[in-house]
XYZ file of C-alpha atoms in Angstrom:
596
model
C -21.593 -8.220 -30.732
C -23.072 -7.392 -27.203
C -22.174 -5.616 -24.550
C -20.527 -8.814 -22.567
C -18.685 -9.010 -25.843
C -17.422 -5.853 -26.405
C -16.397 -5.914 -22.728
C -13.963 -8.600 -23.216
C -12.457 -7.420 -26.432
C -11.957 -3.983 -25.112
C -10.099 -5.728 -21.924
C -7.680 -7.771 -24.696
C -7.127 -4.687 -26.336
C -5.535 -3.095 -23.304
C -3.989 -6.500 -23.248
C -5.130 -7.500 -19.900
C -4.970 -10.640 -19.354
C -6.711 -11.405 -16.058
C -9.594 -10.714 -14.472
C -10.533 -11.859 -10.920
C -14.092 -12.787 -9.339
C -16.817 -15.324 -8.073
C -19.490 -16.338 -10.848
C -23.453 -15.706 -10.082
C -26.442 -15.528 -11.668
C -26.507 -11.207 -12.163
C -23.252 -11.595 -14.345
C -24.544 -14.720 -16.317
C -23.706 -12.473 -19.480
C -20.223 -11.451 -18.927
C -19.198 -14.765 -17.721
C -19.825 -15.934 -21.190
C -18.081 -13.798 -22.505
C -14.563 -14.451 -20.742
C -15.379 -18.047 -20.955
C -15.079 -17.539 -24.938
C -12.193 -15.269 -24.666
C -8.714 -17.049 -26.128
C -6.649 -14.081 -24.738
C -8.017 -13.345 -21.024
C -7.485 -16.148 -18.105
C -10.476 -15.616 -14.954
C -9.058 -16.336 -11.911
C -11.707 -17.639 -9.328
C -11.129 -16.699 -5.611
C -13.218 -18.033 -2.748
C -14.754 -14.380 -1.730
C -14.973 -11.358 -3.644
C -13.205 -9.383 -1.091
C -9.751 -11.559 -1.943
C -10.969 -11.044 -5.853
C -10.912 -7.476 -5.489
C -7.469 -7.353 -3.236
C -5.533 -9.564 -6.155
C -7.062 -7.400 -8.715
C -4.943 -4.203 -6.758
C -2.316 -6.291 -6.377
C -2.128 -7.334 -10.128
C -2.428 -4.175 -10.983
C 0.279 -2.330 -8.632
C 3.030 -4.806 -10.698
C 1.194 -4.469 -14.179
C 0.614 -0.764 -14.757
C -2.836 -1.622 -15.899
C -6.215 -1.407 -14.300
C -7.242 -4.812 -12.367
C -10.616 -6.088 -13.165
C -12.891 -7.747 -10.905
C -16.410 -9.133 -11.803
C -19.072 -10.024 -9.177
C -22.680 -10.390 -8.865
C -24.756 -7.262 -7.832
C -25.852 -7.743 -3.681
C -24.030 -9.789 -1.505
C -20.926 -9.978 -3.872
C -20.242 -6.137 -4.598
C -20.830 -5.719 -0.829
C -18.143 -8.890 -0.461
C -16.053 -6.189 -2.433
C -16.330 -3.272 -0.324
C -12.720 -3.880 1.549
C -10.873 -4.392 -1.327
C -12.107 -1.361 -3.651
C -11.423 0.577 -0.719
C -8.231 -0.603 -0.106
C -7.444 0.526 -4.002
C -9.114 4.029 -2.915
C -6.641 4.776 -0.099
C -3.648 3.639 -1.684
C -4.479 5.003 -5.229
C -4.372 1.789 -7.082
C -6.365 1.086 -10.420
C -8.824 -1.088 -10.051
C -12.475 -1.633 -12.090
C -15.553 -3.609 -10.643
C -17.765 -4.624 -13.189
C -20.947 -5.818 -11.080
C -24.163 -7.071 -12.671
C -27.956 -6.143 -11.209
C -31.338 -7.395 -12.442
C -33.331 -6.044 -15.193
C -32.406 -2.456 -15.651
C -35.972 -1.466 -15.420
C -36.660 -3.028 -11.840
C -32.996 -0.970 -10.801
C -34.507 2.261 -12.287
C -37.667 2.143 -10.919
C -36.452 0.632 -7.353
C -33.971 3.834 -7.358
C -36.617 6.473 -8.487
C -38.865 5.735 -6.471
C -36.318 4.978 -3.079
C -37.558 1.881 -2.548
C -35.146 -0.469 0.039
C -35.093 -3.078 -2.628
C -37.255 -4.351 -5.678
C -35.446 -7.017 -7.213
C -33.972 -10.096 -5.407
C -30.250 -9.475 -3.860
C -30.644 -6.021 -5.036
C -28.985 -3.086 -2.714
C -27.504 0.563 -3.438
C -24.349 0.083 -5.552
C -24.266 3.314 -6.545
C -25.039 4.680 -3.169
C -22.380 2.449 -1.192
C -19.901 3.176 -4.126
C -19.394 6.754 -4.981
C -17.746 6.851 -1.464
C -14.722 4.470 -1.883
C -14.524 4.823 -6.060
C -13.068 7.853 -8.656
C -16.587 7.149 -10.258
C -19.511 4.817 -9.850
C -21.247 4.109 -13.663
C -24.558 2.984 -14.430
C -25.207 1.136 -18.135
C -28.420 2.117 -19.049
C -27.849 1.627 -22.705
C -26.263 -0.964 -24.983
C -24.425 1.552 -27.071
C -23.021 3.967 -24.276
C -20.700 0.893 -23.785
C -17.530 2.292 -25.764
C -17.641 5.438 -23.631
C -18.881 4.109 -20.275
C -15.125 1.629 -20.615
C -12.810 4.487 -22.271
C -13.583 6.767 -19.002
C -13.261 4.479 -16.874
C -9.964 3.084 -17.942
C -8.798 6.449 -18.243
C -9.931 7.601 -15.008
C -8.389 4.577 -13.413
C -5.472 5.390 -14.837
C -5.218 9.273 -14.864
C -3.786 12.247 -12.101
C -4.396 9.972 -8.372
C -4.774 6.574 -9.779
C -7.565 4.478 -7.666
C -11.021 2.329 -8.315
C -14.235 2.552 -10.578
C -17.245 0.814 -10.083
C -19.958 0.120 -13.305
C -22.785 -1.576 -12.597
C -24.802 -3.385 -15.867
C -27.844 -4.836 -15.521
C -28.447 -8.405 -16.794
C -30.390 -7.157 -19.932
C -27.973 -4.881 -20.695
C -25.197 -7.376 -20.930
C -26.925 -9.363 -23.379
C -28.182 -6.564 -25.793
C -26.685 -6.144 -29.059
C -24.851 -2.829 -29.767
C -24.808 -0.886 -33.216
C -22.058 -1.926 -35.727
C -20.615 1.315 -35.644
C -19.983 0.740 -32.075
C -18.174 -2.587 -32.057
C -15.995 -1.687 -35.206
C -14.336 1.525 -32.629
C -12.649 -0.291 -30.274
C -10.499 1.968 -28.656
C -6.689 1.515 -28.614
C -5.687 4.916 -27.309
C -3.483 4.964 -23.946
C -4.883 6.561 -20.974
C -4.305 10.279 -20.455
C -2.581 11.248 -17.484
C -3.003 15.024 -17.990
C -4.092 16.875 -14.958
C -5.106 20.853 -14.122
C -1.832 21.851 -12.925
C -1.720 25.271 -11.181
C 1.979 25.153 -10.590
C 3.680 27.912 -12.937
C 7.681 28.155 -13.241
C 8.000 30.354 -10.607
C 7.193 28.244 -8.135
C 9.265 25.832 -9.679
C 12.221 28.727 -9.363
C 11.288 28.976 -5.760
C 11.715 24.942 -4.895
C 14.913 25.557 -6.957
C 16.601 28.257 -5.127
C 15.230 27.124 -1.441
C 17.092 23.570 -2.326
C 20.474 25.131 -3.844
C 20.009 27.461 -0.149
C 19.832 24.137 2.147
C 21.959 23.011 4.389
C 20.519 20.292 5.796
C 18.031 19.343 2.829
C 15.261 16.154 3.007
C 13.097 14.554 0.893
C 10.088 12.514 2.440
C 9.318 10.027 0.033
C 6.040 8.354 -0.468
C 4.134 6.029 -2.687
C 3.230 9.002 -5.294
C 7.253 8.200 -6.413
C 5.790 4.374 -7.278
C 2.405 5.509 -8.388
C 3.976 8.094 -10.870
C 6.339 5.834 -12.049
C 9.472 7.721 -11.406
C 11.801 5.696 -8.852
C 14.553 6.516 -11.138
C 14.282 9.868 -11.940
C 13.880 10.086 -8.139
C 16.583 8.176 -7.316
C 19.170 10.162 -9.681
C 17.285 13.034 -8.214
C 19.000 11.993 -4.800
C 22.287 11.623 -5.935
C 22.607 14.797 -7.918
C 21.504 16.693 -5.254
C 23.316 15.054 -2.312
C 19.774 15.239 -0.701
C 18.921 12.386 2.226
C 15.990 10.665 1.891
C 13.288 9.799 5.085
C 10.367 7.112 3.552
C 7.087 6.981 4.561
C 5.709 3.621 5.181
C 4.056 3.148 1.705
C 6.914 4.656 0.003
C 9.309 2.004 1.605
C 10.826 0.158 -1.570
C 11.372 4.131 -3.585
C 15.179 3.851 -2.185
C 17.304 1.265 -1.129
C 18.697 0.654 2.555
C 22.387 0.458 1.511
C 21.905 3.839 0.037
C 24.223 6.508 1.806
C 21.451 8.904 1.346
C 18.314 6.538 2.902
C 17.990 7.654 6.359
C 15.225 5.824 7.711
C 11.586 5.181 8.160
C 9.217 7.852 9.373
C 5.863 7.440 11.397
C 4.249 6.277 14.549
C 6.646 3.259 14.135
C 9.648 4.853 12.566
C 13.553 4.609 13.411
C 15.093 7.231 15.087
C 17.355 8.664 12.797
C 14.369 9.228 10.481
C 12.970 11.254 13.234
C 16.016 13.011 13.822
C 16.581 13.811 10.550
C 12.591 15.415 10.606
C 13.047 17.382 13.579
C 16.389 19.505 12.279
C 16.439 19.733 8.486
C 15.744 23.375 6.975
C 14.158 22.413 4.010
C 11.891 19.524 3.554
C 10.499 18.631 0.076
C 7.748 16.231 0.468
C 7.200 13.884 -2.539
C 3.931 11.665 -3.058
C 2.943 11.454 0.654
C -0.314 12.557 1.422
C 1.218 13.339 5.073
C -1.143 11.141 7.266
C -0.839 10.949 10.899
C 0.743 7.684 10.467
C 3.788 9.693 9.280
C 3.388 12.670 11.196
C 2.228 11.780 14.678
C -0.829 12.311 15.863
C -0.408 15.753 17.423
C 1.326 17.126 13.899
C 1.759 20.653 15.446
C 4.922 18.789 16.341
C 6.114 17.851 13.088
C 8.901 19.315 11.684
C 7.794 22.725 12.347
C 11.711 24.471 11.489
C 11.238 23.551 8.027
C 10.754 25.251 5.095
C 8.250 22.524 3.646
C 7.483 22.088 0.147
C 4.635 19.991 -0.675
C 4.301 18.349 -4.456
C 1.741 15.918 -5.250
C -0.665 15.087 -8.213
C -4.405 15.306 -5.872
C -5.012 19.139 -4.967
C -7.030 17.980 -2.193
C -4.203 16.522 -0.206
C -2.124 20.192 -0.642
C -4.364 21.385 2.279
C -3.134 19.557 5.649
C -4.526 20.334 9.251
C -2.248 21.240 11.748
C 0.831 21.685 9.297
C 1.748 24.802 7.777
C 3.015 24.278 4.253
C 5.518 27.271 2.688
C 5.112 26.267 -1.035
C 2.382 23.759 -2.618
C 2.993 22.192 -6.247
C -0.070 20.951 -7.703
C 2.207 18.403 -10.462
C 2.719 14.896 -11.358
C 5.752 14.198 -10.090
C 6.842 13.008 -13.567
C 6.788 16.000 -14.540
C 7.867 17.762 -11.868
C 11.218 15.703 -12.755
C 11.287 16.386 -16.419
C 11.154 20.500 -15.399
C 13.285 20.753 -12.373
C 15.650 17.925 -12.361
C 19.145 19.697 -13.427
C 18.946 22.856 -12.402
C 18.797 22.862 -8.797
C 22.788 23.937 -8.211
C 24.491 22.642 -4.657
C 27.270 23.548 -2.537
C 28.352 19.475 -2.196
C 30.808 21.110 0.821
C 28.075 21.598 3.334
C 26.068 18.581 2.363
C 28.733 16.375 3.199
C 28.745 17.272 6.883
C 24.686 16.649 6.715
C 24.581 13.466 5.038
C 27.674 12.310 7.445
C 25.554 13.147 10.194
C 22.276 11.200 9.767
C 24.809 8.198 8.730
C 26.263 8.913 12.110
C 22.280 8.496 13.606
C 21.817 5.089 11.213
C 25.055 3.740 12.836
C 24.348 4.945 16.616
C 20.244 3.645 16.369
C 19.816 0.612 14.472
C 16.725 -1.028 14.604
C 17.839 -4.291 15.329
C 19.018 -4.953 19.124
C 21.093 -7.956 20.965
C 17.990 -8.781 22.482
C 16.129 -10.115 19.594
C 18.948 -12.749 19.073
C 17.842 -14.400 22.681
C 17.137 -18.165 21.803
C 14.878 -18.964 24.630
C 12.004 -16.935 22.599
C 12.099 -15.822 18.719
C 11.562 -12.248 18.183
C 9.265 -11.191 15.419
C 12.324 -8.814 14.481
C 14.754 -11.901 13.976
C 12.511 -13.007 11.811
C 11.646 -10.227 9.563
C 15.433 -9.794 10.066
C 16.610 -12.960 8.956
C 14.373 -13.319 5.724
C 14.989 -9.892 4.429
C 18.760 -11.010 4.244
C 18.068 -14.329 2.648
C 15.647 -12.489 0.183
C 16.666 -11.906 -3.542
C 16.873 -8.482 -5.485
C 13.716 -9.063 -7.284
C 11.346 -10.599 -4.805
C 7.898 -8.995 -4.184
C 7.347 -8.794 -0.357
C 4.241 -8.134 0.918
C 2.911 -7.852 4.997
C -0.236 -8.194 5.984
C -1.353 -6.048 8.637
C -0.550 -5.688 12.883
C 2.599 -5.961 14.330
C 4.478 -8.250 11.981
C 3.414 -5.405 9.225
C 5.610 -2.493 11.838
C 8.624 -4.166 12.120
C 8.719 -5.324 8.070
C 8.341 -1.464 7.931
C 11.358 -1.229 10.526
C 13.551 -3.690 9.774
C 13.034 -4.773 5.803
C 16.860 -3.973 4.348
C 15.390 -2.519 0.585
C 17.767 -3.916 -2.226
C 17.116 -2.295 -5.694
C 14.826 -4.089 -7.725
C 13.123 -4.711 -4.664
C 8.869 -4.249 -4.184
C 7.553 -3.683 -1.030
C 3.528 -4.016 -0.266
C 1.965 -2.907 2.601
C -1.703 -1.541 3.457
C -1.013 1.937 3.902
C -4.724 3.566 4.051
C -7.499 0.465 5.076
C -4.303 -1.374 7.074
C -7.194 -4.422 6.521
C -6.891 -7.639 8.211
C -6.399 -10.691 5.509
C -4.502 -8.071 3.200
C -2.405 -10.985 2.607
C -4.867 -12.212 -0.457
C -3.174 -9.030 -2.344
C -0.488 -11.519 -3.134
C -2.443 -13.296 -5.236
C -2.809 -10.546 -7.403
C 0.888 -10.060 -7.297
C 2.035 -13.932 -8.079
C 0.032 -14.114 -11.193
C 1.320 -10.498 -12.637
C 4.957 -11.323 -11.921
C 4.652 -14.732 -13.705
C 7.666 -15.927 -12.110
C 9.790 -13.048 -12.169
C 11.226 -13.547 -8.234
C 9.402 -14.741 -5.522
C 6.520 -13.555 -3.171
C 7.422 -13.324 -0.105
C 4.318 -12.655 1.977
C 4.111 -12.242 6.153
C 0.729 -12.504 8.308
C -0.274 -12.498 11.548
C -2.186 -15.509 12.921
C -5.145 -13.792 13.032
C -5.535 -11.999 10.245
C -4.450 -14.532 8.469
C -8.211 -16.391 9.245
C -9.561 -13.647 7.535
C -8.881 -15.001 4.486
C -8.326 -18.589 5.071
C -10.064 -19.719 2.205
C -7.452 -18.380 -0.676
C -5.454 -20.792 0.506
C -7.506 -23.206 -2.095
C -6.870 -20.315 -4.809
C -3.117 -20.910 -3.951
C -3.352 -24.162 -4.691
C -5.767 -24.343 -7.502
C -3.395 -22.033 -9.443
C -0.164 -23.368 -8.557
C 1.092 -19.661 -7.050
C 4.600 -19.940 -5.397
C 4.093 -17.637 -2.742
C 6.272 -18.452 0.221
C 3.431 -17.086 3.498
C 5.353 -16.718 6.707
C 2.844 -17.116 9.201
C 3.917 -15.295 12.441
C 1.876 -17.162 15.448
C 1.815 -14.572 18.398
C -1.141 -16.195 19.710
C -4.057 -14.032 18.733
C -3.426 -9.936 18.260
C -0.876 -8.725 19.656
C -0.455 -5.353 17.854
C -3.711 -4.964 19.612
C -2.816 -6.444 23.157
C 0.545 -4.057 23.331
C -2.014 -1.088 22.430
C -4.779 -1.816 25.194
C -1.711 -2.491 27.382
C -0.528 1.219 26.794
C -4.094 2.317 28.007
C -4.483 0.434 30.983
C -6.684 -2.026 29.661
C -5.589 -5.452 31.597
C -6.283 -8.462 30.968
C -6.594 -7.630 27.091
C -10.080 -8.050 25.612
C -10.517 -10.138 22.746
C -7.277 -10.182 21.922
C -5.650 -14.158 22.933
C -6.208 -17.984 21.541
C -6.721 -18.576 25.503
C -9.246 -15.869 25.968
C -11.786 -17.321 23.236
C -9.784 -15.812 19.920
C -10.789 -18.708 17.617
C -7.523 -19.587 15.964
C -7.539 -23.363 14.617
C -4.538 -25.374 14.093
C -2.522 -24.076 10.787
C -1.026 -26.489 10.081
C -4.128 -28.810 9.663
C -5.442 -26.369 7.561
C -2.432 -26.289 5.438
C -2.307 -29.903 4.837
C -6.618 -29.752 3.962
C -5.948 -27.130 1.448
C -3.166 -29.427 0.076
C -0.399 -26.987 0.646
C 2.948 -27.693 2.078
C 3.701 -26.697 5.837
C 6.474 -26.310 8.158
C 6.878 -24.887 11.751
C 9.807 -23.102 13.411
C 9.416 -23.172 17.067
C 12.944 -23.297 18.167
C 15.545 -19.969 17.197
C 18.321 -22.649 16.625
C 16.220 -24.257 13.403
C 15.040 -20.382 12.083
C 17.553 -20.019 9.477
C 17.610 -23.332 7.756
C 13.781 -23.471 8.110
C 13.520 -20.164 6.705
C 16.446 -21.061 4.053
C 14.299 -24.078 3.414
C 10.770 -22.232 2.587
C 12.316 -19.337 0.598
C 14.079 -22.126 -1.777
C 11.334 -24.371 -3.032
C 9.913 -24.608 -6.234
C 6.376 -24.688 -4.379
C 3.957 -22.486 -2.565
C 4.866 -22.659 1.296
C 2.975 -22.094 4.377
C 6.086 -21.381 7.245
C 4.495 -20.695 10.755
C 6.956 -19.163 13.016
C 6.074 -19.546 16.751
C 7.145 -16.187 18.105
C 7.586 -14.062 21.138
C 3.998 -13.379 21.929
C 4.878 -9.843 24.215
C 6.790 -8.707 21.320
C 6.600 -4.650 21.912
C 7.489 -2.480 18.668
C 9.658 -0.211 19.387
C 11.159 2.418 18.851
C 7.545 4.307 18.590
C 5.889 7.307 19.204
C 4.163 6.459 22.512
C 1.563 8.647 24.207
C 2.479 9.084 27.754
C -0.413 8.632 30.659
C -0.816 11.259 32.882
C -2.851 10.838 36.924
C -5.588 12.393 35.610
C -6.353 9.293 33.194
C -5.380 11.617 29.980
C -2.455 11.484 27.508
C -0.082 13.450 25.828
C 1.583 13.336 23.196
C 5.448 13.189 23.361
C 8.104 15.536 21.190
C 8.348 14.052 17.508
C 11.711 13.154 17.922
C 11.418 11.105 21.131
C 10.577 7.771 20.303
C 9.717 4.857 23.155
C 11.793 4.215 24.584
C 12.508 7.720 25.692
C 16.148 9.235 25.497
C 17.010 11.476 28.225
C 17.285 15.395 27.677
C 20.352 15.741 27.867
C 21.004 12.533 25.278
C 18.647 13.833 22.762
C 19.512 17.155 22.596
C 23.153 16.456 22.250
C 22.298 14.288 19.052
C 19.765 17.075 17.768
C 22.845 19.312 17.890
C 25.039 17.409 15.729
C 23.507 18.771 12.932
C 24.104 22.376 13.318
């Protein structure tokens, strides 16, 4: 057996089943071997960045590492985007990229040459930046261990990317008997350094048995730690409300009496509320980023008693925000230890909970002005889908403005998954679906929204859509260029926007000409009075659909956090709770109040 070999038997023995990646020369070896493979299906995408966003996205609905193989050069740096997507939102991902000859890599790296061998360039340079671990085969029989760490570290405390690079002679060379006999069938260990001891635990304990007005701030750690229903029950059986973060959107549902709302520079209000007068807030698998918090986070939720848990030690430390008690824990266990003994007074929840039900009710997110029919809202839209959508579909938004109001306005039901770059927020995020179509095999539909714009970023997968036969339903959302960017240059006084419009040189081509090349079926919605049985229409057919919706193209998000411009050309930042548009004084601290 040799190393291209053992490569794919070790893959079926984790019983993966996919892999994802353009063919070249510098992986001639390992091509082979999948091509022999009975057990493991390649699936070929038109760039390597798309390869390595459907590996994430295979592998945020799997549980298991997504592989992507490319050549060394120009396709690992095709990769970059992707792999660092998987850094920032902590998915598992491994890049197996070929190189030449291992002796022209070691001797173009010892002696820091620019490049020896043809197409050759720095992967382990570019990266140990935007990967848990960057490995280098220099020998045929450090295979076994070179693949059990880096599943494991894939797979173990913050999940997120590896990188091994193996030159072409490696892949071919035989490996010792002993070797290929030992493969591996151990699962990964999760097991990390915790310095959280019981009395800390005590101390979470008695603060939340103390509250009165109680919150948890949920992020993706709940999803990445595989606890949604430990975390859910947690809820209940504490009577404690629940604020999401944007990438912990589907860890609750929105008919839940204890979801709140959304938190962030495009949050709800009641979310905000909530924030801005809890007493204790216990902040589960968010990493806190100024997404969440507002840029000027001395503003956050300082009368809180904050308790931060989450599985990276790194992200306990957070500028600008004090932080009473930090639990260095998987949440998983974190559940297992604390889970029935926190003891509650359900009397003075009940006033609590009533009152940011009370906000939900008062400041919904939806307003009678996105039901005009002389223009259709981006928020109808996202409005009207999420009610037509089914309790298992996997919806995913690409980035821009379409990706805020999903964020805003997507109604969660149970079984629900919701996908959304958190970290990279990259343009032609929409090839994650990919990833996500062929995991599910069939299990509910994908339901994916992109802008116009970035959906040219990744035209091209619109062949791997078709080549496969993936039934992913793509609303397109045609705003005429960027306008997530026009409304912020707007905010800044830059006018006319720059770069921004089809009519000021943004090369957009026709969509649905480039549906019906790529052989895929297409529909437009240009008129609000056709929007539901259009979108009725997409969401029900057996096939994959491209739906471009002809929206508002001024569409503002709101309600935001919105920097306000002051005469002397600088900004500030307004109060946390105060979203744009602004409530008066008097109006917001009357609804502050109410939950005293």
């Amino acid at each position: 057996m040799n190393v291209s070999e053992y490569i794919v038997h070790f893959l079926e023995e984790k019983n993966i089943d996919t892999v994802f990646g353009v063919v070249g020369g510098a992986i001639l070896w390992i091509c082979k071997a999948l091509s022999e493979s009975t057990i493991i299906k390649p699936v070929f995408t038109n760039h390597e960045q798309a390869a390595a966003m459907s590996a994430d996205g295979w592998a945020r609905i799997s549980g298991k590492p997504g592989v992507v193989f490319a050549i060394n050069g120009p396709g690992m740096t095709n990769t970059i985007t992707g792999i660092a997507q998987a850094w920032v939102d902590s998915s598992p991902v491994i890049l197996i990229t070929g190189n030449s000859n291992s002796r022209s890599v070691v001797y173009e790296r010892d002696k820091g040459m620019r490049q020896y061998g043809t197409q050759d360039v720095r992967t382990d340079k570019i990266m140990e930046g935007i990967t848990k671990k960057y490995f280098l085969l220099e020998s045929a029989d450090d295979i076994r261990r070179c693949l059990e760490e880096a599943y494991n570290l894939a797979l173990s405390g913050r999940k997120g990317p590896v990188c091994i690079e193996i030159p072409i002679n490696i892949q071919s060379a035989k490996i010792s008997y002993k070797i290929s006999e030992h493969l591996v069938k151990n699962t990964h260990n999760t097991n990390i350094k915790e310095k959280t001891n019981d009395k800390n635990l005590s101390l979470v304990i008695k603060k939340l048995a103390e509250a009165k007005r109680p919150l948890i701030l949920a992020g993706q750690g709940i999803r990445l730690s595989e606890t949604v229903d430990e975390f859910r029950q947690f809820v209940v059986n504490n009577m404690i409300p629940v604020v999401n973060s944007r990438m912990g959107i589907d860890t609750i549902d929105s008919d839940n009496k204890y979801f709140v709302g959304r938190a962030g520079n495009h949050g709800s209000r009641p979310a905000h509320f909530a924030l801005q007068t809890c007493d204790v807030l216990l902040i589960l698998g968010s990493r806190l980023a100024p997404n969440t918090t507002g840029y000027d986070v001395n503003k956050f939720s300082q009368q809180s008693y904050k308790i931060l848990v989450d599985v990276d030690e790194k992200e306990l430390d957070k500028l600008g925000i004090y932080i009473d008690l930090k639990i260095h824990m998987d949440l998983k266990e974190l559940f297992k230890r604390i889970d029935k003994k926190t003891l509650i007074d359900s009397n003075s929840r009940e006033k609590w909970i009533m009152c940011c039900n009370d906000w939900k009710r008062k400041y919904p997110i939806m307003q009678t002005e996105y039901y005009d029919d002389k223009e259709i809202s981006t928020y109808r839209v996202i409005d009207a889908v999420s009610s037509m959508a089914g309790n298992d579909d996997l919806v995913l938004s690409d980035t821009g403005s379409c990706c805020s109001i999903v964020a805003q306005v997507w109604r969660v039901k149970k079984s629900q998954r919701i996908f959304i770059s958190g970290g990279l927020s990259a343009m032609g995020y929409w090839a994650t679906s990919i990833g996500l179509a062929i995991a599910n095999k069939g299990n509910g539909r994908v339901i994916c929204f992109v802008g116009d714009g970035s959906l040219q970023m990744n035209i091209h997968e619109f062949a791997t859509i078709k080549q496969y036969g993936l039934k992913i339903k793509i609303f397109v959302i045609n705003n005429s260029g960027y306008q997530f960017v026009r409304m912020s240059q707007a905010s800044y006084g830059i006018v006319p926007p720059f770069g921004t419009d089809i009519d000021k040189g943004v090369p957009i081509p026709n969509i649905g000409k480039l549906a019906k090349a790529y052989g895929l079926n297409y529909c437009c919605c240009d008129n609000a009075k056709n929007l539901l049985t259009t979108i009725e229409s997409t969401l029900n057919s057996m096939e994959s659909e491209i739906c471009e919706i002809i929206v508002k193209k001024e569409q503002e998000v709101c309600p935001r956090l919105k920097s306000i411009a002051l005469e002397n050309g600088t900004f500030i930042s307004p109060e946390y709770e105060n979203l744009y548009p602004f409530l008066g004084k008097d109006v917001l601290k009357e609804e502050l109040r109410k939950a005293y």
